[in-house]
C-alpha positions as a LaTeX table, in Angstrom:
\begin{tabular}{lrrr}
\hline
Residue & $x$ (\AA) & $y$ (\AA) & $z$ (\AA) \\
\hline
Unk1 & 85.76 & 82.42 & 77.79 \\
Unk2 & 85.11 & 86.12 & 77.14 \\
Unk3 & 82.56 & 86.18 & 79.97 \\
Unk4 & 85.03 & 84.59 & 82.39 \\
Unk5 & 87.70 & 87.17 & 81.49 \\
Unk6 & 85.19 & 90.01 & 81.90 \\
Unk7 & 84.16 & 88.67 & 85.31 \\
Unk8 & 87.78 & 88.49 & 86.43 \\
Unk9 & 88.35 & 92.10 & 85.34 \\
Unk10 & 85.28 & 93.28 & 87.22 \\
Unk11 & 86.08 & 91.45 & 90.46 \\
Unk12 & 88.58 & 94.02 & 91.84 \\
Unk13 & 86.05 & 96.81 & 91.20 \\
Unk14 & 83.29 & 94.79 & 92.83 \\
Unk15 & 85.54 & 93.98 & 95.77 \\
Unk16 & 86.41 & 97.66 & 96.19 \\
Unk17 & 82.73 & 98.61 & 96.15 \\
Unk18 & 81.88 & 96.02 & 98.82 \\
Unk19 & 84.83 & 97.22 & 100.88 \\
Unk20 & 83.64 & 100.83 & 100.52 \\
Unk21 & 80.17 & 100.07 & 101.85 \\
Unk22 & 81.57 & 97.99 & 104.72 \\
Unk23 & 83.89 & 100.88 & 105.66 \\
Unk24 & 80.94 & 103.26 & 105.44 \\
Unk25 & 79.01 & 101.03 & 107.84 \\
Unk26 & 82.02 & 100.81 & 110.18 \\
Unk27 & 82.59 & 104.60 & 110.24 \\
Unk28 & 78.86 & 105.29 & 110.63 \\
Unk29 & 78.64 & 102.91 & 113.59 \\
Unk30 & 81.59 & 104.66 & 115.27 \\
Unk31 & 79.88 & 108.03 & 114.76 \\
Unk32 & 76.51 & 106.73 & 115.97 \\
Unk33 & 78.20 & 105.28 & 119.05 \\
Unk34 & 80.02 & 108.57 & 119.54 \\
Unk35 & 76.75 & 110.49 & 119.68 \\
Unk36 & 75.21 & 108.12 & 122.21 \\
Unk37 & 77.33 & 105.63 & 124.15 \\
Unk38 & 80.64 & 107.52 & 124.09 \\
Unk39 & 79.17 & 110.93 & 124.98 \\
Unk40 & 77.40 & 109.24 & 127.90 \\
Unk41 & 80.70 & 107.98 & 129.35 \\
Unk42 & 81.58 & 109.49 & 132.70 \\
Unk43 & 85.25 & 108.49 & 132.65 \\
Unk44 & 88.04 & 110.34 & 130.88 \\
Unk45 & 88.55 & 110.95 & 128.05 \\
Unk46 & 85.35 & 112.91 & 127.55 \\
Unk47 & 83.69 & 113.03 & 124.14 \\
Unk48 & 81.96 & 116.13 & 122.75 \\
Unk49 & 78.40 & 115.70 & 121.43 \\
Unk50 & 79.03 & 117.10 & 117.95 \\
Unk51 & 77.15 & 116.18 & 114.79 \\
Unk52 & 78.26 & 115.80 & 111.21 \\
Unk53 & 77.27 & 118.64 & 108.90 \\
Unk54 & 77.46 & 118.35 & 105.11 \\
Unk55 & 81.12 & 119.37 & 104.88 \\
Unk56 & 82.23 & 117.11 & 107.75 \\
Unk57 & 80.31 & 114.23 & 106.20 \\
Unk58 & 81.97 & 114.89 & 102.84 \\
Unk59 & 85.43 & 114.85 & 104.45 \\
Unk60 & 84.69 & 111.55 & 106.19 \\
Unk61 & 83.29 & 110.09 & 102.98 \\
Unk62 & 86.40 & 111.14 & 101.05 \\
Unk63 & 88.64 & 109.40 & 103.58 \\
Unk64 & 86.51 & 106.24 & 103.36 \\
Unk65 & 86.78 & 106.32 & 99.56 \\
Unk66 & 90.56 & 106.71 & 99.81 \\
Unk67 & 90.76 & 103.71 & 102.14 \\
Unk68 & 88.56 & 101.60 & 99.87 \\
Unk69 & 90.96 & 102.28 & 97.00 \\
Unk70 & 94.31 & 101.65 & 98.73 \\
Unk71 & 93.60 & 98.97 & 101.35 \\
Unk72 & 94.94 & 95.59 & 100.19 \\
Unk73 & 92.50 & 92.99 & 98.89 \\
Unk74 & 95.17 & 90.30 & 99.15 \\
Unk75 & 97.52 & 89.46 & 101.98 \\
Unk76 & 100.99 & 89.66 & 100.40 \\
Unk77 & 103.38 & 90.61 & 103.20 \\
Unk78 & 103.67 & 91.59 & 106.87 \\
Unk79 & 103.15 & 95.28 & 106.18 \\
Unk80 & 99.72 & 94.51 & 104.70 \\
Unk81 & 98.68 & 93.19 & 108.11 \\
Unk82 & 100.15 & 96.25 & 109.85 \\
Unk83 & 98.31 & 98.56 & 107.45 \\
Unk84 & 94.93 & 96.90 & 107.99 \\
Unk85 & 95.25 & 96.75 & 111.79 \\
Unk86 & 96.50 & 100.33 & 112.17 \\
Unk87 & 93.85 & 101.62 & 109.79 \\
Unk88 & 91.02 & 99.76 & 111.52 \\
Unk89 & 91.95 & 100.66 & 115.10 \\
Unk90 & 93.66 & 104.03 & 114.65 \\
Unk91 & 93.34 & 105.89 & 111.33 \\
Unk92 & 89.61 & 105.31 & 110.86 \\
Unk93 & 88.72 & 106.05 & 114.51 \\
Unk94 & 90.81 & 109.26 & 114.44 \\
Unk95 & 88.97 & 110.61 & 111.39 \\
Unk96 & 85.49 & 109.44 & 112.42 \\
Unk97 & 85.74 & 110.77 & 115.99 \\
Unk98 & 87.55 & 113.99 & 115.05 \\
Unk99 & 84.83 & 114.82 & 112.52 \\
Unk100 & 82.09 & 114.13 & 115.08 \\
Unk101 & 83.80 & 115.77 & 118.05 \\
Unk102 & 82.75 & 119.33 & 117.20 \\
Unk103 & 79.83 & 121.32 & 115.87 \\
Unk104 & 81.95 & 123.62 & 113.71 \\
Unk105 & 84.92 & 122.09 & 111.95 \\
Unk106 & 88.14 & 123.98 & 112.71 \\
Unk107 & 91.23 & 124.32 & 110.56 \\
Unk108 & 93.27 & 122.19 & 112.99 \\
Unk109 & 90.72 & 119.35 & 112.77 \\
Unk110 & 90.79 & 119.52 & 108.99 \\
Unk111 & 94.60 & 119.42 & 109.13 \\
Unk112 & 94.38 & 116.36 & 111.38 \\
Unk113 & 92.42 & 114.52 & 108.70 \\
Unk114 & 94.83 & 115.66 & 105.99 \\
Unk115 & 97.97 & 114.63 & 107.89 \\
Unk116 & 96.43 & 111.31 & 108.93 \\
Unk117 & 95.47 & 110.65 & 105.31 \\
Unk118 & 99.03 & 111.34 & 104.13 \\
Unk119 & 100.40 & 109.08 & 106.87 \\
Unk120 & 98.01 & 106.33 & 105.81 \\
Unk121 & 99.03 & 106.71 & 102.18 \\
Unk122 & 102.74 & 106.47 & 103.02 \\
Unk123 & 102.21 & 103.14 & 104.80 \\
Unk124 & 99.97 & 101.93 & 101.97 \\
Unk125 & 102.67 & 102.66 & 99.39 \\
Unk126 & 105.34 & 100.98 & 101.54 \\
Unk127 & 103.21 & 97.84 & 101.80 \\
Unk128 & 103.30 & 97.39 & 98.00 \\
Unk129 & 107.09 & 97.28 & 97.53 \\
Unk130 & 108.21 & 93.83 & 98.78 \\
Unk131 & 105.53 & 91.15 & 98.32 \\
Unk132 & 106.31 & 87.81 & 99.95 \\
Unk133 & 106.73 & 84.45 & 98.22 \\
Unk134 & 107.24 & 82.13 & 101.17 \\
Unk135 & 107.86 & 78.41 & 101.46 \\
Unk136 & 105.19 & 75.94 & 102.49 \\
Unk137 & 104.93 & 74.65 & 106.04 \\
Unk138 & 106.70 & 71.37 & 105.22 \\
Unk139 & 109.69 & 72.97 & 103.50 \\
Unk140 & 110.25 & 75.75 & 106.03 \\
Unk141 & 112.65 & 73.94 & 108.35 \\
Unk142 & 114.03 & 77.17 & 109.82 \\
Unk143 & 110.68 & 77.84 & 111.46 \\
Unk144 & 110.62 & 74.43 & 113.14 \\
Unk145 & 114.09 & 74.96 & 114.58 \\
Unk146 & 113.14 & 78.44 & 115.73 \\
Unk147 & 110.07 & 76.99 & 117.49 \\
Unk148 & 112.34 & 74.74 & 119.56 \\
Unk149 & 114.58 & 77.71 & 120.42 \\
Unk150 & 111.55 & 79.76 & 121.48 \\
Unk151 & 110.35 & 76.92 & 123.69 \\
Unk152 & 113.75 & 76.63 & 125.37 \\
Unk153 & 114.02 & 80.36 & 126.02 \\
Unk154 & 110.42 & 80.49 & 127.25 \\
Unk155 & 110.98 & 77.78 & 129.87 \\
Unk156 & 114.09 & 79.57 & 131.15 \\
Unk157 & 112.19 & 82.85 & 131.38 \\
Unk158 & 109.28 & 81.02 & 133.05 \\
Unk159 & 111.49 & 79.99 & 135.96 \\
Unk160 & 112.93 & 83.50 & 136.32 \\
Unk161 & 109.49 & 85.11 & 135.99 \\
Unk162 & 107.91 & 82.96 & 138.71 \\
Unk163 & 110.92 & 83.47 & 140.98 \\
Unk164 & 110.73 & 87.25 & 140.62 \\
Unk165 & 106.95 & 87.77 & 140.81 \\
Unk166 & 105.50 & 84.79 & 142.70 \\
Unk167 & 104.74 & 86.91 & 145.76 \\
Unk168 & 102.48 & 89.34 & 143.84 \\
Unk169 & 100.74 & 86.89 & 141.47 \\
Unk170 & 96.97 & 87.10 & 141.72 \\
Unk171 & 94.17 & 86.65 & 139.17 \\
Unk172 & 92.25 & 89.90 & 139.68 \\
Unk173 & 88.67 & 90.60 & 138.70 \\
Unk174 & 87.84 & 93.43 & 136.30 \\
Unk175 & 87.15 & 95.77 & 139.20 \\
Unk176 & 90.53 & 95.15 & 140.82 \\
Unk177 & 92.91 & 95.54 & 137.91 \\
Unk178 & 94.23 & 98.97 & 138.84 \\
Unk179 & 95.10 & 97.83 & 142.37 \\
Unk180 & 96.93 & 94.79 & 140.98 \\
Unk181 & 98.81 & 96.95 & 138.47 \\
Unk182 & 100.24 & 99.01 & 141.31 \\
Unk183 & 101.23 & 95.85 & 143.19 \\
Unk184 & 102.77 & 94.18 & 140.15 \\
Unk185 & 104.50 & 97.25 & 138.76 \\
Unk186 & 108.12 & 96.58 & 137.84 \\
Unk187 & 110.54 & 98.01 & 140.39 \\
Unk188 & 113.58 & 97.97 & 138.10 \\
Unk189 & 114.28 & 98.25 & 134.38 \\
Unk190 & 115.21 & 94.55 & 134.25 \\
Unk191 & 111.90 & 93.55 & 135.85 \\
Unk192 & 110.06 & 95.68 & 133.31 \\
Unk193 & 111.79 & 94.05 & 130.35 \\
Unk194 & 111.22 & 90.61 & 131.90 \\
Unk195 & 107.48 & 91.24 & 132.11 \\
Unk196 & 107.21 & 92.59 & 128.58 \\
Unk197 & 109.39 & 90.06 & 126.78 \\
Unk198 & 108.08 & 87.03 & 128.66 \\
Unk199 & 104.42 & 87.92 & 128.11 \\
Unk200 & 104.15 & 90.12 & 125.06 \\
Unk201 & 106.92 & 88.62 & 122.94 \\
Unk202 & 107.95 & 85.04 & 123.75 \\
Unk203 & 104.54 & 83.83 & 124.96 \\
Unk204 & 102.57 & 85.41 & 122.11 \\
Unk205 & 105.09 & 84.46 & 119.40 \\
Unk206 & 105.29 & 80.93 & 120.79 \\
Unk207 & 101.49 & 80.69 & 120.64 \\
Unk208 & 101.61 & 81.84 & 117.01 \\
Unk209 & 104.26 & 79.25 & 116.05 \\
Unk210 & 102.29 & 76.60 & 117.92 \\
Unk211 & 99.15 & 77.37 & 115.93 \\
Unk212 & 101.03 & 77.24 & 112.63 \\
Unk213 & 102.81 & 73.95 & 113.36 \\
Unk214 & 99.93 & 72.41 & 115.35 \\
Unk215 & 102.25 & 72.11 & 118.35 \\
Unk216 & 100.02 & 71.88 & 121.41 \\
Unk217 & 102.87 & 72.30 & 123.87 \\
Unk218 & 103.75 & 75.66 & 122.30 \\
Unk219 & 100.09 & 76.74 & 122.24 \\
Unk220 & 99.64 & 75.82 & 125.91 \\
Unk221 & 102.92 & 77.49 & 126.91 \\
Unk222 & 101.91 & 80.68 & 125.12 \\
Unk223 & 98.52 & 80.82 & 126.83 \\
Unk224 & 100.04 & 80.04 & 130.24 \\
Unk225 & 102.52 & 82.87 & 129.73 \\
Unk226 & 99.69 & 85.31 & 129.02 \\
Unk227 & 97.80 & 84.22 & 132.14 \\
Unk228 & 100.93 & 84.53 & 134.29 \\
Unk229 & 101.62 & 88.02 & 133.00 \\
Unk230 & 98.02 & 89.02 & 133.75 \\
Unk231 & 98.37 & 87.65 & 137.28 \\
Unk232 & 101.19 & 90.17 & 137.82 \\
Unk233 & 100.30 & 93.27 & 135.75 \\
Unk234 & 96.50 & 92.79 & 135.29 \\
Unk235 & 96.84 & 94.08 & 131.71 \\
Unk236 & 93.81 & 92.86 & 129.78 \\
Unk237 & 95.48 & 93.48 & 126.42 \\
Unk238 & 97.56 & 90.35 & 126.87 \\
Unk239 & 94.41 & 88.23 & 126.43 \\
Unk240 & 93.48 & 89.99 & 123.19 \\
Unk241 & 96.76 & 89.19 & 121.48 \\
Unk242 & 96.32 & 85.38 & 121.19 \\
Unk243 & 92.84 & 86.03 & 119.76 \\
Unk244 & 94.35 & 88.48 & 117.27 \\
Unk245 & 97.05 & 85.94 & 116.33 \\
Unk246 & 94.43 & 83.26 & 115.74 \\
Unk247 & 92.29 & 85.56 & 113.57 \\
Unk248 & 95.26 & 86.63 & 111.42 \\
Unk249 & 96.30 & 82.98 & 111.04 \\
Unk250 & 92.80 & 82.04 & 109.83 \\
Unk251 & 92.87 & 84.88 & 107.29 \\
Unk252 & 96.44 & 84.16 & 106.11 \\
Unk253 & 95.84 & 80.43 & 105.70 \\
Unk254 & 92.38 & 80.78 & 104.16 \\
Unk255 & 91.67 & 80.25 & 100.48 \\
Unk256 & 89.67 & 83.50 & 100.57 \\
Unk257 & 91.47 & 86.81 & 100.25 \\
Unk258 & 91.26 & 90.01 & 102.30 \\
Unk259 & 88.59 & 91.26 & 99.93 \\
Unk260 & 86.29 & 88.76 & 101.63 \\
Unk261 & 87.50 & 89.00 & 105.24 \\
Unk262 & 87.71 & 92.78 & 105.59 \\
Unk263 & 84.05 & 93.51 & 104.76 \\
Unk264 & 83.00 & 90.66 & 107.07 \\
Unk265 & 85.05 & 92.21 & 109.88 \\
Unk266 & 83.80 & 95.77 & 109.31 \\
Unk267 & 80.15 & 94.76 & 109.03 \\
Unk268 & 80.41 & 92.66 & 112.22 \\
Unk269 & 82.03 & 95.56 & 114.09 \\
Unk270 & 79.33 & 97.92 & 112.84 \\
Unk271 & 76.62 & 95.54 & 114.03 \\
Unk272 & 78.31 & 95.14 & 117.43 \\
Unk273 & 78.72 & 98.91 & 117.95 \\
Unk274 & 75.11 & 99.45 & 116.92 \\
Unk275 & 73.88 & 96.92 & 119.50 \\
Unk276 & 76.01 & 98.54 & 122.20 \\
Unk277 & 74.67 & 102.01 & 121.38 \\
Unk278 & 71.06 & 100.85 & 121.39 \\
Unk279 & 71.06 & 98.68 & 124.51 \\
Unk280 & 73.87 & 99.86 & 126.82 \\
Unk281 & 71.41 & 101.61 & 129.16 \\
Unk282 & 69.20 & 98.54 & 129.54 \\
Unk283 & 71.92 & 95.89 & 129.72 \\
Unk284 & 75.07 & 95.78 & 131.85 \\
Unk285 & 76.39 & 93.15 & 129.44 \\
Unk286 & 76.21 & 95.51 & 126.47 \\
Unk287 & 77.68 & 98.35 & 128.54 \\
Unk288 & 80.71 & 96.28 & 129.52 \\
Unk289 & 81.01 & 94.89 & 125.98 \\
Unk290 & 81.03 & 98.44 & 124.66 \\
Unk291 & 83.61 & 99.58 & 127.18 \\
Unk292 & 86.10 & 96.80 & 126.47 \\
Unk293 & 85.61 & 96.62 & 122.69 \\
Unk294 & 84.44 & 100.03 & 121.46 \\
Unk295 & 85.95 & 102.38 & 124.07 \\
Unk296 & 89.27 & 100.69 & 124.81 \\
Unk297 & 90.12 & 99.38 & 121.34 \\
Unk298 & 88.62 & 101.96 & 118.98 \\
Unk299 & 87.41 & 105.17 & 120.62 \\
Unk300 & 90.32 & 105.99 & 122.93 \\
Unk301 & 93.00 & 105.69 & 120.20 \\
Unk302 & 90.69 & 107.81 & 118.04 \\
Unk303 & 90.10 & 110.68 & 120.45 \\
Unk304 & 93.56 & 110.73 & 122.05 \\
Unk305 & 95.26 & 111.90 & 118.88 \\
Unk306 & 93.32 & 115.17 & 118.76 \\
Unk307 & 93.70 & 115.66 & 122.53 \\
Unk308 & 97.44 & 115.07 & 122.38 \\
Unk309 & 97.79 & 117.44 & 119.44 \\
Unk310 & 95.75 & 120.21 & 121.10 \\
Unk311 & 97.66 & 119.90 & 124.37 \\
Unk312 & 101.22 & 119.67 & 123.10 \\
Unk313 & 100.75 & 122.28 & 120.37 \\
Unk314 & 99.66 & 124.74 & 123.07 \\
Unk315 & 102.26 & 124.05 & 125.81 \\
Unk316 & 105.26 & 122.78 & 123.83 \\
Unk317 & 106.73 & 119.66 & 122.26 \\
Unk318 & 109.02 & 116.91 & 123.51 \\
Unk319 & 111.32 & 117.25 & 120.47 \\
Unk320 & 111.78 & 113.45 & 120.73 \\
Unk321 & 113.53 & 113.80 & 124.08 \\
Unk322 & 110.95 & 111.35 & 125.50 \\
Unk323 & 112.81 & 108.57 & 123.62 \\
Unk324 & 115.54 & 106.78 & 125.56 \\
Unk325 & 118.89 & 107.58 & 124.02 \\
Unk326 & 117.67 & 110.64 & 122.15 \\
Unk327 & 117.14 & 112.35 & 125.50 \\
Unk328 & 120.95 & 112.57 & 125.78 \\
Unk329 & 121.02 & 114.81 & 122.70 \\
Unk330 & 117.65 & 116.54 & 122.76 \\
Unk331 & 115.60 & 118.40 & 125.35 \\
Unk332 & 111.89 & 119.18 & 125.61 \\
Unk333 & 110.33 & 122.62 & 125.53 \\
Unk334 & 110.25 & 124.62 & 128.76 \\
Unk335 & 106.86 & 123.32 & 129.96 \\
Unk336 & 108.26 & 119.83 & 130.57 \\
Unk337 & 111.79 & 120.52 & 131.77 \\
Unk338 & 110.93 & 120.72 & 135.48 \\
Unk339 & 108.04 & 118.25 & 135.36 \\
Unk340 & 108.65 & 115.29 & 137.73 \\
Unk341 & 106.48 & 113.04 & 135.53 \\
Unk342 & 108.45 & 113.66 & 132.33 \\
Unk343 & 108.99 & 111.69 & 130.07 \\
Unk344 & 105.85 & 109.74 & 131.04 \\
Unk345 & 103.61 & 111.47 & 128.49 \\
Unk346 & 100.53 & 109.40 & 129.33 \\
Unk347 & 100.65 & 110.45 & 132.98 \\
Unk348 & 101.19 & 114.10 & 132.04 \\
Unk349 & 98.17 & 114.08 & 129.71 \\
Unk350 & 96.05 & 112.35 & 132.36 \\
Unk351 & 97.02 & 115.00 & 134.92 \\
Unk352 & 96.84 & 118.15 & 132.77 \\
Unk353 & 94.16 & 117.27 & 130.20 \\
Unk354 & 91.90 & 114.71 & 131.86 \\
Unk355 & 92.48 & 115.97 & 135.42 \\
Unk356 & 92.92 & 112.50 & 136.85 \\
Unk357 & 95.78 & 110.44 & 138.26 \\
Unk358 & 96.18 & 107.75 & 135.63 \\
Unk359 & 98.17 & 106.88 & 132.52 \\
Unk360 & 96.57 & 108.04 & 129.26 \\
Unk361 & 98.79 & 106.09 & 126.88 \\
Unk362 & 98.30 & 106.88 & 123.22 \\
Unk363 & 99.29 & 105.68 & 119.76 \\
Unk364 & 102.59 & 106.18 & 117.96 \\
Unk365 & 100.97 & 108.99 & 115.95 \\
Unk366 & 100.12 & 110.83 & 119.16 \\
Unk367 & 103.24 & 110.17 & 121.25 \\
Unk368 & 105.98 & 110.08 & 118.61 \\
Unk369 & 104.13 & 112.40 & 116.27 \\
Unk370 & 101.83 & 115.09 & 117.68 \\
Unk371 & 103.54 & 115.24 & 121.09 \\
Unk372 & 107.05 & 115.11 & 119.67 \\
Unk373 & 106.83 & 117.70 & 116.92 \\
Unk374 & 103.22 & 118.36 & 115.89 \\
Unk375 & 102.10 & 117.47 & 112.39 \\
Unk376 & 105.70 & 117.31 & 111.17 \\
Unk377 & 106.34 & 114.71 & 113.87 \\
Unk378 & 103.46 & 112.62 & 112.54 \\
Unk379 & 105.09 & 112.50 & 109.12 \\
Unk380 & 108.53 & 111.77 & 110.57 \\
Unk381 & 107.38 & 108.79 & 112.65 \\
Unk382 & 105.29 & 107.54 & 109.73 \\
Unk383 & 108.37 & 107.40 & 107.50 \\
Unk384 & 110.30 & 105.66 & 110.27 \\
Unk385 & 107.58 & 103.03 & 110.57 \\
Unk386 & 107.41 & 102.67 & 106.79 \\
Unk387 & 111.18 & 102.09 & 106.65 \\
Unk388 & 110.90 & 99.51 & 109.44 \\
Unk389 & 108.13 & 97.69 & 107.56 \\
Unk390 & 110.17 & 97.71 & 104.37 \\
Unk391 & 113.01 & 95.97 & 106.21 \\
Unk392 & 110.60 & 93.45 & 107.73 \\
Unk393 & 109.00 & 92.72 & 104.35 \\
Unk394 & 112.39 & 92.29 & 102.66 \\
Unk395 & 113.80 & 89.96 & 105.33 \\
Unk396 & 110.61 & 87.91 & 105.69 \\
Unk397 & 109.67 & 87.63 & 102.01 \\
Unk398 & 110.44 & 83.88 & 101.98 \\
Unk399 & 108.66 & 83.10 & 105.24 \\
Unk400 & 105.20 & 81.49 & 105.09 \\
Unk401 & 102.73 & 84.35 & 105.48 \\
Unk402 & 100.55 & 82.20 & 107.72 \\
Unk403 & 103.48 & 82.04 & 110.15 \\
Unk404 & 105.15 & 85.45 & 110.09 \\
Unk405 & 101.98 & 87.59 & 109.75 \\
Unk406 & 100.21 & 86.31 & 112.89 \\
Unk407 & 103.49 & 86.31 & 114.84 \\
Unk408 & 104.13 & 90.00 & 114.13 \\
Unk409 & 100.51 & 91.23 & 114.14 \\
Unk410 & 100.56 & 92.05 & 117.91 \\
Unk411 & 103.19 & 94.73 & 117.24 \\
Unk412 & 100.76 & 96.50 & 114.91 \\
Unk413 & 98.01 & 96.36 & 117.52 \\
Unk414 & 100.31 & 97.74 & 120.23 \\
Unk415 & 101.20 & 100.66 & 117.94 \\
Unk416 & 97.57 & 101.81 & 118.11 \\
Unk417 & 98.07 & 102.51 & 121.81 \\
Unk418 & 101.83 & 102.79 & 122.20 \\
Unk419 & 105.00 & 104.49 & 121.03 \\
Unk420 & 106.89 & 103.26 & 117.98 \\
Unk421 & 110.18 & 103.44 & 119.87 \\
Unk422 & 108.69 & 101.51 & 122.80 \\
Unk423 & 107.50 & 98.81 & 120.41 \\
Unk424 & 111.02 & 98.56 & 118.99 \\
Unk425 & 112.80 & 98.32 & 122.33 \\
Unk426 & 110.28 & 96.80 & 124.75 \\
Unk427 & 107.93 & 94.65 & 122.65 \\
Unk428 & 110.37 & 92.93 & 120.33 \\
Unk429 & 110.36 & 95.12 & 117.23 \\
Unk430 & 114.15 & 95.21 & 116.99 \\
Unk431 & 114.45 & 91.59 & 118.12 \\
Unk432 & 112.32 & 90.56 & 115.15 \\
Unk433 & 114.75 & 92.32 & 112.82 \\
Unk434 & 117.63 & 90.40 & 114.39 \\
Unk435 & 115.78 & 87.06 & 114.13 \\
Unk436 & 114.82 & 87.65 & 110.49 \\
Unk437 & 118.34 & 88.79 & 109.59 \\
Unk438 & 119.98 & 85.77 & 111.26 \\
Unk439 & 117.59 & 83.29 & 109.64 \\
Unk440 & 117.60 & 84.87 & 106.16 \\
Unk441 & 120.92 & 83.25 & 105.14 \\
Unk442 & 119.68 & 79.84 & 106.25 \\
Unk443 & 116.49 & 80.31 & 104.27 \\
Unk444 & 118.45 & 81.25 & 101.13 \\
Unk445 & 120.63 & 78.17 & 101.59 \\
Unk446 & 117.51 & 76.01 & 102.01 \\
Unk447 & 116.02 & 77.52 & 98.86 \\
Unk448 & 119.17 & 76.66 & 96.88 \\
Unk449 & 119.15 & 73.13 & 98.21 \\
Unk450 & 115.51 & 72.67 & 97.22 \\
Unk451 & 116.17 & 74.00 & 93.73 \\
Unk452 & 119.11 & 71.64 & 93.23 \\
Unk453 & 117.00 & 68.77 & 94.49 \\
\hline
\end{tabular}
């Protein structure tokens, strides 16, 4: 009995150690890829061929140790999923690439790591406050009724979507996506919201509910919605979201905890990035695999933060006037006031930093943080996100984690390459709050009924 107790006490420490070494492998693979595959890229953004000296390595190691201590080993609420996704695809890439993007570490780069670390800690603390204690699948009747509502709304939107965009629908190859994006670009605000909510919200959420309830009609409808959106906008991200939903569902419904799944994920990513870096010159397959996994998902969110900070801190800030509604009260600094592209920050950065005509979208830390108000902006938007997650955790604490976590996980992924305010308005962040608030009273009533029974 004493041995069993001692083993249980040692398990968290052992789990933290395994997580530390997996994070070390993940960060090292990003840096190794940075020095080879990423530096060899000929498309913007360009990566500097820096190397880690002793001090830079120590800073990176300290951040890895911090992450190994505060990352959750158990999935307890929605914010735990947000924390893991944002850390994996934003915080860790920012630190790893910033440390390796220069020969001599500057004060601003050191401040980037410090501010990012504080932002990460704020979200980590917020994720501990409201743990969930959801119902089982069989007793969660609210979810089944919501599934039927989602299906009904989806079919209505399907008819409208096809009617509006049938003339431009085309399944484009990887080399034709930018042409199709121009053709399928929304002409009005209503068309834009129709594209986003049909594809990124209702289709993806419906797929998630279908997986949880084993409803094949919902699964098929969700996948069809993603394909239809791609046929109009040629956005490849829409295909990644069902895969993300499925992975989070497997983790949330598994008998194993995050302490098992996170090291598996980080070691697999490290192995993948290592293969890409070693064989991308000899194999077109590994080059394309590296571009769509390493560059698009990890490296660009990592390098854009520093580039956004350097650019906006030198020319001026948006002062949050890039946010719809706030622009009625606030105005940007002089550099942007006569710019015809403003408030399209991604297009401005592409033009003035990368010297190309494109859209260099970046994460919420870059757009709503560094671009809005520098390092202070990073802290402000972090607290806003933390408050949002606290509300989500509180309202969803009785939902089955295997249902609500996969359904909301795409929002976390979009935050790694999009604005927090855009996620709220255009990708369903606020709509989720409304849904959870409206269903919370029914869930409490159901809980009381079950207790009396």
